[in-house]
XYZ file of C-alpha atoms in Angstrom:
720
model
C 46.007 13.571 -97.108
C 44.189 11.155 -95.100
C 45.450 12.284 -91.822
C 45.016 15.886 -92.488
C 41.031 15.462 -92.953
C 40.716 14.087 -89.540
C 43.016 16.880 -88.262
C 40.721 19.370 -90.110
C 37.539 18.348 -88.674
C 39.122 17.856 -84.822
C 40.523 21.285 -84.795
C 37.359 22.952 -86.234
C 35.169 21.288 -83.340
C 36.906 23.734 -80.772
C 34.938 26.445 -79.480
C 35.643 29.069 -76.654
C 32.487 30.404 -76.166
C 31.763 31.420 -72.568
C 27.968 31.572 -71.629
C 27.357 34.306 -69.488
C 25.305 37.511 -70.649
C 24.222 38.446 -74.125
C 25.250 41.777 -75.525
C 23.757 43.090 -78.759
C 24.828 46.080 -80.999
C 24.183 47.389 -84.498
C 26.992 48.657 -86.643
C 26.192 51.874 -89.028
C 28.438 54.164 -90.988
C 28.427 57.953 -90.383
C 25.277 58.045 -92.527
C 23.442 55.935 -90.274
C 23.309 53.201 -92.787
C 23.913 49.612 -91.640
C 27.063 47.825 -92.303
C 26.550 44.063 -93.339
C 29.469 41.249 -93.534
C 31.901 43.421 -91.350
C 33.911 40.870 -89.063
C 34.141 41.426 -85.541
C 36.981 40.455 -83.473
C 37.188 40.741 -79.336
C 40.741 39.890 -78.279
C 39.889 39.541 -74.585
C 37.397 36.889 -75.169
C 39.021 35.091 -78.045
C 35.748 35.513 -80.135
C 34.825 36.375 -83.514
C 31.589 36.886 -85.287
C 29.874 38.964 -88.363
C 27.326 41.509 -88.704
C 24.042 40.431 -90.438
C 22.273 42.182 -93.334
C 20.979 44.584 -90.936
C 24.210 45.463 -89.239
C 23.557 43.415 -86.330
C 25.646 41.074 -84.011
C 26.014 39.844 -80.512
C 28.298 38.125 -77.974
C 28.252 36.523 -74.703
C 30.575 37.676 -71.877
C 30.834 38.744 -68.413
C 29.805 41.932 -67.144
C 31.908 44.670 -68.302
C 32.096 48.798 -68.412
C 34.319 49.120 -71.615
C 35.486 46.507 -74.255
C 37.794 46.845 -77.209
C 36.521 45.612 -80.708
C 38.366 45.222 -83.774
C 36.497 45.327 -86.866
C 37.507 44.454 -90.270
C 35.322 45.792 -93.218
C 35.783 47.153 -96.642
C 39.649 45.625 -96.559
C 40.411 48.158 -93.736
C 40.750 47.526 -89.829
C 39.305 49.779 -87.307
C 39.442 49.953 -83.315
C 36.264 50.984 -81.406
C 35.482 50.915 -77.676
C 32.103 49.874 -76.680
C 30.030 49.901 -73.119
C 27.376 47.629 -71.668
C 25.320 50.494 -70.574
C 22.489 48.997 -72.880
C 22.618 45.340 -71.707
C 19.605 43.637 -73.414
C 19.148 46.202 -75.239
C 20.583 47.280 -78.786
C 23.424 49.626 -78.656
C 24.638 51.414 -82.053
C 28.212 51.696 -83.109
C 28.968 54.294 -85.623
C 31.961 53.338 -87.706
C 33.156 56.879 -88.459
C 36.862 57.112 -87.425
C 39.933 56.642 -89.390
C 41.268 53.044 -90.216
C 44.207 51.344 -88.376
C 47.254 51.878 -90.461
C 48.795 48.425 -91.205
C 52.379 47.210 -90.020
C 54.676 45.789 -92.526
C 56.026 42.998 -90.270
C 59.691 42.835 -91.534
C 60.164 46.101 -93.533
C 62.299 48.923 -92.700
C 61.478 50.480 -89.502
C 58.495 48.639 -89.179
C 56.578 51.227 -90.723
C 52.779 51.353 -91.780
C 51.839 50.792 -95.072
C 50.671 54.227 -95.567
C 53.923 55.482 -94.176
C 55.993 53.512 -97.006
C 57.743 55.802 -99.484
C 58.859 52.478 -101.392
C 56.076 50.703 -103.190
C 54.780 47.637 -101.423
C 52.221 45.167 -101.900
C 50.828 43.279 -98.805
C 48.535 40.126 -99.451
C 46.798 38.552 -96.079
C 43.431 37.225 -95.011
C 40.685 36.341 -97.488
C 42.898 37.878 -100.552
C 45.769 35.621 -99.791
C 43.613 32.497 -99.046
C 42.087 32.904 -102.630
C 45.390 33.425 -104.740
C 47.428 30.999 -103.067
C 49.217 29.024 -105.493
C 51.390 25.938 -105.586
C 54.414 28.218 -104.875
C 55.024 31.801 -103.841
C 55.655 33.096 -107.350
C 52.483 31.956 -108.743
C 50.717 33.266 -105.268
C 52.022 36.922 -106.531
C 51.981 36.626 -110.286
C 48.840 38.755 -110.463
C 49.912 41.809 -108.607
C 50.922 44.951 -110.241
C 54.662 44.876 -110.986
C 55.040 41.436 -110.109
C 55.166 38.319 -112.508
C 56.178 34.506 -112.272
C 59.090 32.908 -114.034
C 57.903 29.154 -113.700
C 59.620 26.075 -114.820
C 56.347 23.955 -114.501
C 54.285 23.777 -111.790
C 57.076 22.572 -109.203
C 59.360 25.575 -109.495
C 59.024 29.595 -110.209
C 60.726 32.768 -109.070
C 59.000 35.990 -108.558
C 59.829 38.561 -110.982
C 59.687 42.247 -109.805
C 59.773 44.783 -112.781
C 61.418 42.523 -114.807
C 64.087 41.275 -112.421
C 64.400 37.777 -111.131
C 66.986 35.249 -109.777
C 69.759 36.476 -107.644
C 68.558 40.068 -107.925
C 65.046 39.322 -105.919
C 65.491 38.086 -101.938
C 62.951 35.679 -101.040
C 62.606 35.760 -97.115
C 60.886 33.687 -94.544
C 59.741 35.997 -91.404
C 62.804 38.673 -92.448
C 65.569 36.305 -92.901
C 66.812 34.348 -96.179
C 65.435 30.988 -97.510
C 68.959 29.626 -97.414
C 68.002 27.398 -100.644
C 69.810 27.027 -103.909
C 66.633 28.457 -105.746
C 68.713 31.504 -107.022
C 71.105 29.154 -108.790
C 68.969 27.823 -111.461
C 65.044 28.450 -112.508
C 64.126 24.933 -112.028
C 65.141 24.918 -108.320
C 62.083 25.634 -106.073
C 61.990 28.197 -103.290
C 61.647 26.519 -99.977
C 58.735 28.980 -98.641
C 55.298 27.299 -98.601
C 52.183 29.250 -99.383
C 50.091 27.134 -97.380
C 51.586 28.107 -94.024
C 51.935 31.953 -94.861
C 49.674 34.156 -92.997
C 51.072 37.347 -94.829
C 53.204 37.996 -97.982
C 54.755 41.217 -98.389
C 56.353 42.536 -101.612
C 59.099 45.409 -101.582
C 59.079 46.744 -105.034
C 62.510 48.302 -106.135
C 66.017 48.064 -104.092
C 65.918 46.935 -100.968
C 69.793 46.466 -100.477
C 70.083 48.541 -97.332
C 68.443 46.120 -94.834
C 68.530 42.888 -96.935
C 71.774 43.001 -98.928
C 73.016 43.420 -102.354
C 70.745 40.220 -103.633
C 67.916 42.616 -102.927
C 68.561 44.921 -105.704
C 65.431 44.330 -107.372
C 63.235 43.819 -104.519
C 62.317 41.618 -101.650
C 59.577 38.950 -101.165
C 58.785 38.249 -97.546
C 56.401 35.423 -96.194
C 55.393 35.779 -92.715
C 54.307 32.897 -90.693
C 53.389 32.198 -86.874
C 56.169 29.604 -86.960
C 57.940 31.459 -83.839
C 54.692 32.968 -82.118
C 56.031 35.884 -80.643
C 52.564 37.460 -80.047
C 50.133 36.935 -77.474
C 46.911 35.139 -78.942
C 43.267 36.043 -78.397
C 42.597 32.720 -76.807
C 44.414 29.878 -74.866
C 43.944 27.701 -77.965
C 43.640 28.786 -81.556
C 44.463 27.682 -84.850
C 43.305 26.767 -88.571
C 42.796 24.007 -90.953
C 42.583 24.046 -94.719
C 41.866 21.780 -97.483
C 41.779 22.292 -101.462
C 41.450 20.720 -104.461
C 42.277 21.711 -108.268
C 40.677 20.099 -111.242
C 43.660 20.742 -113.824
C 46.337 19.013 -111.808
C 44.061 16.854 -109.437
C 45.611 18.448 -106.782
C 44.974 17.652 -103.126
C 46.378 20.013 -100.362
C 45.660 20.586 -96.903
C 47.610 22.219 -94.010
C 46.767 22.382 -90.146
C 47.853 24.848 -87.664
C 47.552 25.152 -83.980
C 48.810 27.345 -81.276
C 48.542 26.719 -77.497
C 49.114 29.647 -74.784
C 50.016 28.761 -71.388
C 50.508 32.255 -69.564
C 53.820 33.512 -71.034
C 54.605 30.679 -72.990
C 53.296 30.209 -76.812
C 53.229 26.541 -78.341
C 52.678 26.245 -82.129
C 52.539 23.265 -84.562
C 52.131 22.966 -88.091
C 52.022 20.538 -91.049
C 51.032 20.559 -94.671
C 50.732 18.144 -97.499
C 50.208 18.641 -101.266
C 50.077 16.043 -104.016
C 49.337 16.635 -107.661
C 49.442 15.161 -111.128
C 50.309 15.892 -114.929
C 48.576 19.472 -115.528
C 45.947 19.353 -118.053
C 46.695 21.813 -120.992
C 44.039 23.813 -123.001
C 41.727 21.918 -125.477
C 43.590 23.543 -128.307
C 46.831 21.761 -127.278
C 45.400 18.570 -126.129
C 46.850 15.983 -123.413
C 48.511 16.986 -120.475
C 51.967 18.209 -119.679
C 54.174 15.362 -119.028
C 56.484 15.256 -115.846
C 54.372 18.111 -114.033
C 53.583 16.483 -110.786
C 54.304 17.255 -107.138
C 54.596 15.564 -103.777
C 55.211 18.011 -101.068
C 54.865 17.820 -97.188
C 56.417 19.382 -94.108
C 55.730 20.684 -90.742
C 57.442 22.689 -87.987
C 57.213 23.315 -84.070
C 57.757 26.555 -82.613
C 57.930 27.932 -78.858
C 58.291 31.186 -77.780
C 58.395 33.285 -74.366
C 56.571 36.384 -74.715
C 56.406 39.581 -72.168
C 54.614 42.742 -73.051
C 57.134 44.380 -70.766
C 60.364 43.058 -71.647
C 60.070 41.219 -74.974
C 60.107 37.885 -76.560
C 62.330 34.875 -77.319
C 61.371 32.107 -79.707
C 62.696 29.122 -81.770
C 61.358 27.069 -84.470
C 62.377 23.793 -86.322
C 60.995 22.818 -89.852
C 61.250 20.300 -92.094
C 60.251 20.089 -95.915
C 60.292 17.713 -98.530
C 59.322 18.747 -102.072
C 59.296 16.143 -105.206
C 58.365 17.346 -108.502
C 58.899 16.798 -112.249
C 60.610 18.964 -114.781
C 58.016 19.133 -117.551
C 58.079 17.789 -121.270
C 55.593 17.933 -123.832
C 56.597 14.132 -125.035
C 55.199 11.130 -122.902
C 58.419 9.126 -124.498
C 60.710 11.370 -122.774
C 62.656 10.066 -119.956
C 61.513 11.150 -116.411
C 63.527 14.250 -114.806
C 62.766 15.814 -111.326
C 63.931 17.041 -108.344
C 63.747 15.546 -104.782
C 64.460 18.444 -101.866
C 65.037 17.853 -98.277
C 65.459 20.921 -96.035
C 65.875 20.921 -92.267
C 65.936 24.261 -90.587
C 66.282 26.198 -87.265
C 65.264 29.751 -86.810
C 65.566 31.554 -83.545
C 64.323 35.254 -83.108
C 64.425 37.510 -79.932
C 63.156 41.199 -79.326
C 64.266 42.996 -76.299
C 63.180 46.198 -74.623
C 66.096 47.985 -73.466
C 65.457 50.254 -70.478
C 67.971 53.032 -72.116
C 66.846 56.105 -72.981
C 67.951 56.286 -76.500
C 67.400 52.814 -77.509
C 63.621 51.531 -77.989
C 64.548 47.654 -78.479
C 66.963 45.085 -80.034
C 65.718 42.625 -82.628
C 67.802 39.532 -83.163
C 67.340 36.841 -85.739
C 69.205 33.475 -86.618
C 68.375 30.885 -89.344
C 70.447 27.595 -89.896
C 69.668 25.042 -92.556
C 70.722 21.547 -93.958
C 69.588 21.588 -97.500
C 69.804 18.930 -100.091
C 68.345 18.157 -103.306
C 69.090 15.453 -105.784
C 68.089 15.497 -109.737
C 66.713 12.424 -110.969
C 66.919 11.259 -114.418
C 64.915 8.132 -115.442
C 64.761 6.735 -111.639
C 68.566 7.130 -111.289
C 70.220 9.840 -109.099
C 72.087 12.420 -111.494
C 73.630 15.355 -109.674
C 73.459 15.866 -105.941
C 73.336 19.365 -104.820
C 74.110 20.707 -100.965
C 73.715 24.003 -99.431
C 74.784 24.434 -95.911
C 74.103 28.446 -94.732
C 73.465 30.182 -91.568
C 72.447 33.833 -91.443
C 72.455 36.257 -88.423
C 70.579 39.823 -88.281
C 70.851 42.252 -85.443
C 68.796 45.550 -85.204
C 68.868 48.269 -82.708
C 66.018 50.855 -82.799
C 66.880 53.982 -81.183
C 66.393 57.540 -80.973
C 69.637 59.448 -80.826
C 69.210 62.846 -82.156
C 66.170 64.873 -81.800
C 63.200 63.665 -83.388
C 65.201 61.116 -85.432
C 64.174 57.386 -85.421
C 66.902 55.336 -86.435
C 67.561 51.414 -86.846
C 71.332 50.143 -86.746
C 71.929 46.818 -88.064
C 74.287 43.892 -88.960
C 73.654 40.866 -91.226
C 76.157 38.025 -91.594
C 75.645 35.198 -94.132
C 77.997 31.965 -94.553
C 77.189 29.631 -97.496
C 78.995 26.321 -98.426
C 77.909 25.079 -101.751
C 78.686 21.856 -103.652
C 77.048 20.033 -106.663
C 78.381 16.844 -107.468
C 77.381 14.902 -110.551
C 77.001 15.089 -114.311
C 74.903 18.485 -114.501
C 77.433 20.066 -111.750
C 77.988 23.111 -114.060
C 79.429 25.208 -110.959
C 82.054 23.860 -108.682
C 81.712 23.917 -104.919
C 82.266 27.303 -103.482
C 81.864 29.239 -100.318
C 80.271 32.625 -99.945
C 80.571 34.866 -96.697
C 78.918 38.057 -96.687
C 78.738 40.911 -93.829
C 76.881 44.205 -93.877
C 76.368 47.019 -91.555
C 73.632 49.508 -92.245
C 71.975 52.397 -90.941
C 68.446 53.886 -91.562
C 66.958 57.151 -90.092
C 63.619 58.489 -90.366
C 61.894 61.514 -89.145
C 58.288 62.882 -89.500
C 57.212 66.373 -89.699
C 53.491 67.506 -89.739
C 52.763 66.540 -93.552
C 56.265 65.113 -94.743
C 58.443 62.147 -93.799
C 62.139 61.734 -94.834
C 64.250 58.676 -94.630
C 68.060 58.511 -95.162
C 70.105 55.374 -95.159
C 73.386 53.598 -96.075
C 75.062 50.221 -95.977
C 78.676 48.807 -96.358
C 78.876 45.033 -97.408
C 81.569 42.992 -98.063
C 81.606 39.544 -99.936
C 84.241 36.935 -100.427
C 83.745 33.793 -102.826
C 86.312 30.853 -102.384
C 86.644 27.936 -104.405
C 89.155 25.299 -105.074
C 89.369 26.490 -108.781
C 90.473 29.865 -107.608
C 94.143 30.839 -106.649
C 92.679 33.540 -104.095
C 89.514 34.426 -102.762
C 87.420 36.938 -104.680
C 86.576 39.850 -102.476
C 84.230 42.460 -103.067
C 83.030 45.921 -101.324
C 79.483 47.416 -101.973
C 78.038 50.419 -100.862
C 74.251 51.346 -101.131
C 72.673 54.482 -99.931
C 68.848 55.992 -100.432
C 66.986 59.180 -99.732
C 63.042 59.001 -99.653
C 60.381 61.341 -99.048
C 56.904 61.234 -98.662
C 54.366 64.148 -98.606
C 50.596 64.058 -97.588
C 48.301 66.165 -99.778
C 44.825 66.989 -99.376
C 41.707 64.344 -99.870
C 44.017 61.681 -98.842
C 46.412 61.821 -101.379
C 50.202 60.892 -100.779
C 53.288 61.539 -102.891
C 56.312 59.484 -102.642
C 59.929 59.765 -104.015
C 62.735 57.614 -103.761
C 65.986 57.782 -105.003
C 68.681 55.075 -104.267
C 72.207 53.901 -105.278
C 72.462 50.023 -104.813
C 75.506 47.749 -105.785
C 75.657 44.008 -105.943
C 78.879 41.636 -106.678
C 78.531 38.772 -109.163
C 77.497 35.546 -107.690
C 79.565 32.247 -107.463
C 77.510 31.122 -110.403
C 78.283 34.133 -112.533
C 82.084 33.733 -111.907
C 82.625 30.017 -111.788
C 80.068 28.412 -114.029
C 81.935 25.998 -116.730
C 79.759 23.245 -117.959
C 76.160 22.105 -119.358
C 72.908 23.492 -117.687
C 70.374 21.194 -118.887
C 67.688 23.321 -117.052
C 68.163 26.233 -119.391
C 69.454 23.993 -122.550
C 72.685 25.830 -122.594
C 76.547 25.599 -121.793
C 77.243 28.039 -119.230
C 80.599 29.876 -119.076
C 81.477 32.122 -115.857
C 83.595 35.290 -115.987
C 86.260 35.732 -113.262
C 86.686 39.151 -114.472
C 83.431 40.306 -113.693
C 83.031 43.747 -111.509
C 80.197 44.544 -109.182
C 77.115 46.085 -110.987
C 75.419 49.104 -110.034
C 72.174 50.798 -110.209
C 71.045 54.147 -109.984
C 67.362 54.317 -109.142
C 64.408 56.854 -109.177
C 61.108 55.755 -108.197
C 57.896 58.026 -107.853
C 54.463 57.178 -106.223
C 51.089 58.976 -105.900
C 48.542 57.235 -104.096
C 44.931 57.603 -102.502
C 43.717 55.386 -99.602
C 40.601 56.718 -98.234
C 36.903 56.615 -98.668
C 35.485 54.591 -101.795
C 38.070 55.511 -104.471
C 41.565 54.229 -104.161
C 44.507 54.138 -106.319
C 48.098 53.869 -106.603
C 50.567 55.080 -109.720
C 54.066 54.147 -109.635
C 56.941 55.288 -112.296
C 60.364 54.175 -112.049
C 63.622 54.394 -114.032
C 66.710 52.017 -113.040
C 70.100 52.784 -114.482
C 72.681 49.885 -114.373
C 76.435 50.093 -114.847
C 78.076 46.716 -115.654
C 74.492 44.765 -115.547
C 75.674 41.020 -115.559
C 73.694 38.664 -117.904
C 74.342 35.946 -120.031
C 74.792 36.524 -123.749
C 75.074 33.677 -126.180
C 78.124 33.491 -128.865
C 76.812 31.613 -131.649
C 78.932 28.578 -130.535
C 77.791 25.171 -129.628
C 79.373 22.764 -127.008
C 77.989 19.183 -126.460
C 75.037 20.173 -128.775
C 74.224 23.201 -126.351
C 74.370 26.963 -127.192
C 77.143 28.690 -125.315
C 76.213 31.422 -122.937
C 79.101 33.436 -121.471
C 78.479 35.689 -118.417
C 79.046 39.160 -119.618
C 78.528 43.009 -118.549
C 77.141 45.923 -120.066
C 75.167 48.981 -119.213
C 71.298 48.701 -119.217
C 68.138 50.335 -118.255
C 64.989 49.231 -116.666
C 61.668 51.440 -116.901
C 58.181 51.152 -116.139
C 54.885 52.173 -115.051
C 52.109 50.520 -112.592
C 48.617 51.671 -112.058
C 45.811 49.991 -109.874
C 42.569 51.160 -108.290
C 39.307 50.086 -106.683
C 36.275 51.855 -106.539
C 33.353 51.045 -104.103
C 30.162 52.292 -105.482
C 27.343 54.192 -103.613
C 23.863 52.732 -104.907
C 20.571 51.703 -103.678
C 21.237 48.043 -104.774
C 20.932 45.421 -102.297
C 24.532 44.732 -102.543
C 27.557 46.233 -102.399
C 29.793 46.584 -105.593
C 33.543 47.346 -106.548
C 35.169 47.818 -109.482
C 39.004 47.602 -109.912
C 41.640 47.899 -112.531
C 45.330 47.433 -113.008
C 48.006 48.199 -115.667
C 51.893 47.418 -115.599
C 54.717 47.674 -117.998
C 58.358 47.311 -118.064
C 61.086 47.577 -120.624
C 64.754 46.270 -120.003
C 67.135 46.933 -122.653
C 70.974 47.245 -122.933
C 72.397 50.816 -123.478
C 74.409 49.631 -126.545
C 71.138 48.263 -128.021
C 69.218 44.987 -127.575
C 66.432 43.965 -125.423
C 66.926 42.047 -122.327
C 65.243 38.200 -122.194
C 62.426 37.206 -120.530
C 60.784 40.861 -119.918
C 57.269 40.676 -119.108
C 54.675 41.845 -121.587
C 52.283 44.773 -121.141
C 49.405 43.711 -118.957
C 45.951 45.144 -118.308
C 43.269 44.072 -116.111
C 39.681 44.805 -115.155
C 37.659 43.349 -112.284
C 34.240 43.436 -110.589
C 33.345 42.452 -107.057
C 29.826 41.904 -105.632
C 29.410 41.535 -101.867
C 26.107 40.205 -100.538
C 25.817 38.979 -96.959
C 28.209 36.281 -96.463
C 29.001 35.911 -100.362
C 31.857 37.577 -102.063
C 32.225 37.053 -105.996
C 34.804 38.662 -108.304
C 35.366 38.446 -111.687
C 38.454 39.645 -113.451
C 39.829 39.549 -116.889
C 43.628 40.483 -117.771
C 44.877 40.926 -121.017
C 48.573 39.996 -121.538
C 49.949 41.730 -124.987
C 52.441 39.977 -127.050
C 56.036 40.357 -126.221
C 58.025 41.197 -129.583
C 60.972 43.413 -127.820
C 63.224 40.320 -127.398
C 66.911 39.351 -126.950
C 69.052 37.557 -129.075
C 68.033 33.857 -129.766
C 64.786 34.616 -127.862
C 61.125 33.990 -129.776
C 58.426 36.500 -129.343
C 55.404 35.177 -127.119
C 51.568 35.680 -128.472
C 49.300 37.649 -126.522
C 46.370 36.022 -124.546
C 43.623 36.899 -122.232
C 42.825 35.156 -118.653
C 39.193 35.106 -117.182
C 38.799 34.193 -113.738
C 35.705 34.057 -111.309
C 36.358 33.812 -107.400
C 33.540 32.974 -105.255
C 33.650 32.891 -101.365
C 31.105 32.062 -98.674
C 32.188 33.148 -95.020
C 30.229 31.786 -92.008
C 30.681 32.348 -88.193
C 29.621 29.608 -85.760
C 30.810 30.943 -82.217
C 34.213 31.469 -82.250
C 34.912 29.324 -85.492
C 35.034 31.243 -88.725
C 34.544 29.178 -91.967
C 35.482 30.202 -95.373
C 34.348 28.151 -98.154
C 35.992 29.098 -101.636
C 35.797 28.242 -105.377
C 37.850 29.720 -108.097
C 37.887 29.337 -111.598
C 41.226 30.347 -113.494
C 41.677 30.772 -117.529
C 38.184 30.062 -118.079
C 38.441 30.977 -121.474
C 40.832 27.888 -121.936
C 43.560 30.086 -123.570
C 46.967 29.043 -124.539
C 49.050 30.845 -122.348
C 52.761 31.142 -123.297
C 54.708 32.987 -120.219
C 57.380 35.083 -121.742
C 59.309 35.133 -118.211
C 59.685 31.055 -118.436
C 63.084 29.264 -119.433
C 60.778 26.612 -120.983
C 58.069 28.713 -122.470
C 57.562 26.596 -125.596
C 57.830 23.506 -123.776
C 55.513 24.279 -120.959
C 52.498 26.135 -121.582
C 50.384 27.062 -118.585
C 47.310 24.943 -117.460
C 44.081 24.902 -119.250
C 40.748 25.780 -117.670
C 40.776 24.765 -114.211
C 38.733 24.912 -111.108
C 39.978 25.362 -107.598
C 37.871 24.597 -104.429
C 38.693 24.506 -100.820
C 37.245 24.986 -97.263
C 39.209 26.913 -94.360
C 38.347 27.456 -90.582
C 39.825 29.674 -88.380
C 39.029 28.971 -84.456
């Protein structure tokens, strides 16, 4: 931390303003009312500013005829062109056009958010900054349809519509994390929230592009580590420091980007240190073995041409040490120490061929190792050497259809050596071929896709490799209605082969307090899925409603048989037909009023039921959740208060216990400030302000590790 604070003030001092002539403007809406606290970005100058309470802003620039401004207001982005005909006087800009459609960086066909038939969540900007947690799962835990399955603060996996583990793929810039987080809930995901520029969630099957392990959804963490976009200024970046009262967390990150003609050079570094988490007063004390010590960094280079494409590389290193919680201070220390070194290469080539628009290539290779430490001694050592390759060709081969054809290849070599090596060493090789086509009509879009995949699993305990062929397909449609309404329907068929862990496990798994026994006779699981969405995203009242049904044949799960080995309950991997169904609803409503501030009301509801067809509920399914919030915006201040009610979960599996209801009250206060080209954001966030006892039903250790009590998070971010 001592190195990050000087870096923070060093990078914050950079200011690229050019002193020439001053141009003054006033931003108003179509009713001629001033728009305050809108963010103004001028790319050609590398300049940022913000409108004042009267809607006014100014900037210094050489003489010009016209200039493009990017304007961010009320969660939407606009692009306007201004002229200098009234230099020295105030020139009015009326914000009356339609907002720019946002692009999902790595989703299928790079479609805009409004054109996605599949339900999507995007976290970026101030919203991401405020919600950033110690891991990706915690960052997303309050989004509709998404929960967290924590194993203490150090590890946690996102839960999408009741599915997690090997059914939810986590990506870094569109390619896998290549860690072992899916093999056990106590293994941390290697994606770091502090360096994320954007986080995308695809809810529902995404197997067509991302493979069979995305049968439940995808989380994609977007960073700038391969800087393939030309920046607004020759030198830019950001720095952030943050603190947490419940865990005494100190964290920081610094990022810089240097542009020399067509060459971009990027570097980042981050640090996090926290201690045992304070529990609610009703429980008393702290959660032992819950501290974290993590650090890492990366360098990246990219050659960018607006005419021919880009090619770039990044080299990153991360280290993460964290404890596995216990309520008893006398228990021996158990924790994990993770080291990962990774190389990523990304290229995009614009092809001068009539039918082909461009070709995208991504390659990642990692050297991953972690050790499990028991009372100061190394217990089990895990290694995972993996490589992933992706190639996508975007083309127009038939009439008005836009198509992407791609291949994905993954090679993985996994080993665990030690007392808790419940899975023998194995290798997994997977190759897939997919094609997706999209056509837009006047008010209707249609998308068709299919994928063939082969997976091979080998191990010394197998006489022959296990080979699985899978097939996935989908048809999706989107219809634009009047008044900004959109209706989307998605029908899909997805298949997932069993993993090496599900086939080969045979031993004590102390993290889950079970003796796991795999099943070599497992078949691939198959899901048939229906998803319908109705949403509105214009003017002051926006909402989205989703309903879905996922019918599984041969769903793979762990079932207890009532026996014990080495004092641990025995769980067998088995298969049975299952059904997941649920609904999601969220809205935001910006009021029109004569009050001296803007006010918004937002709310959400989500519910999922996971059940076996022959009877019985599936374990660790999130409970019904309802939330309501109010946001007040006044000049540079944004204040948001929200309350979320988590209902009790009494629809439980065999040997599972119910989880009580609780209420979570949270308060966010942000203050933004522009100084020259520097954008400052001060933020304070209070979580669990009622000091509720939070028993998270999705956690394997919910009765051992309740979540933190009342907590205050505070920090400062500067972008320059």
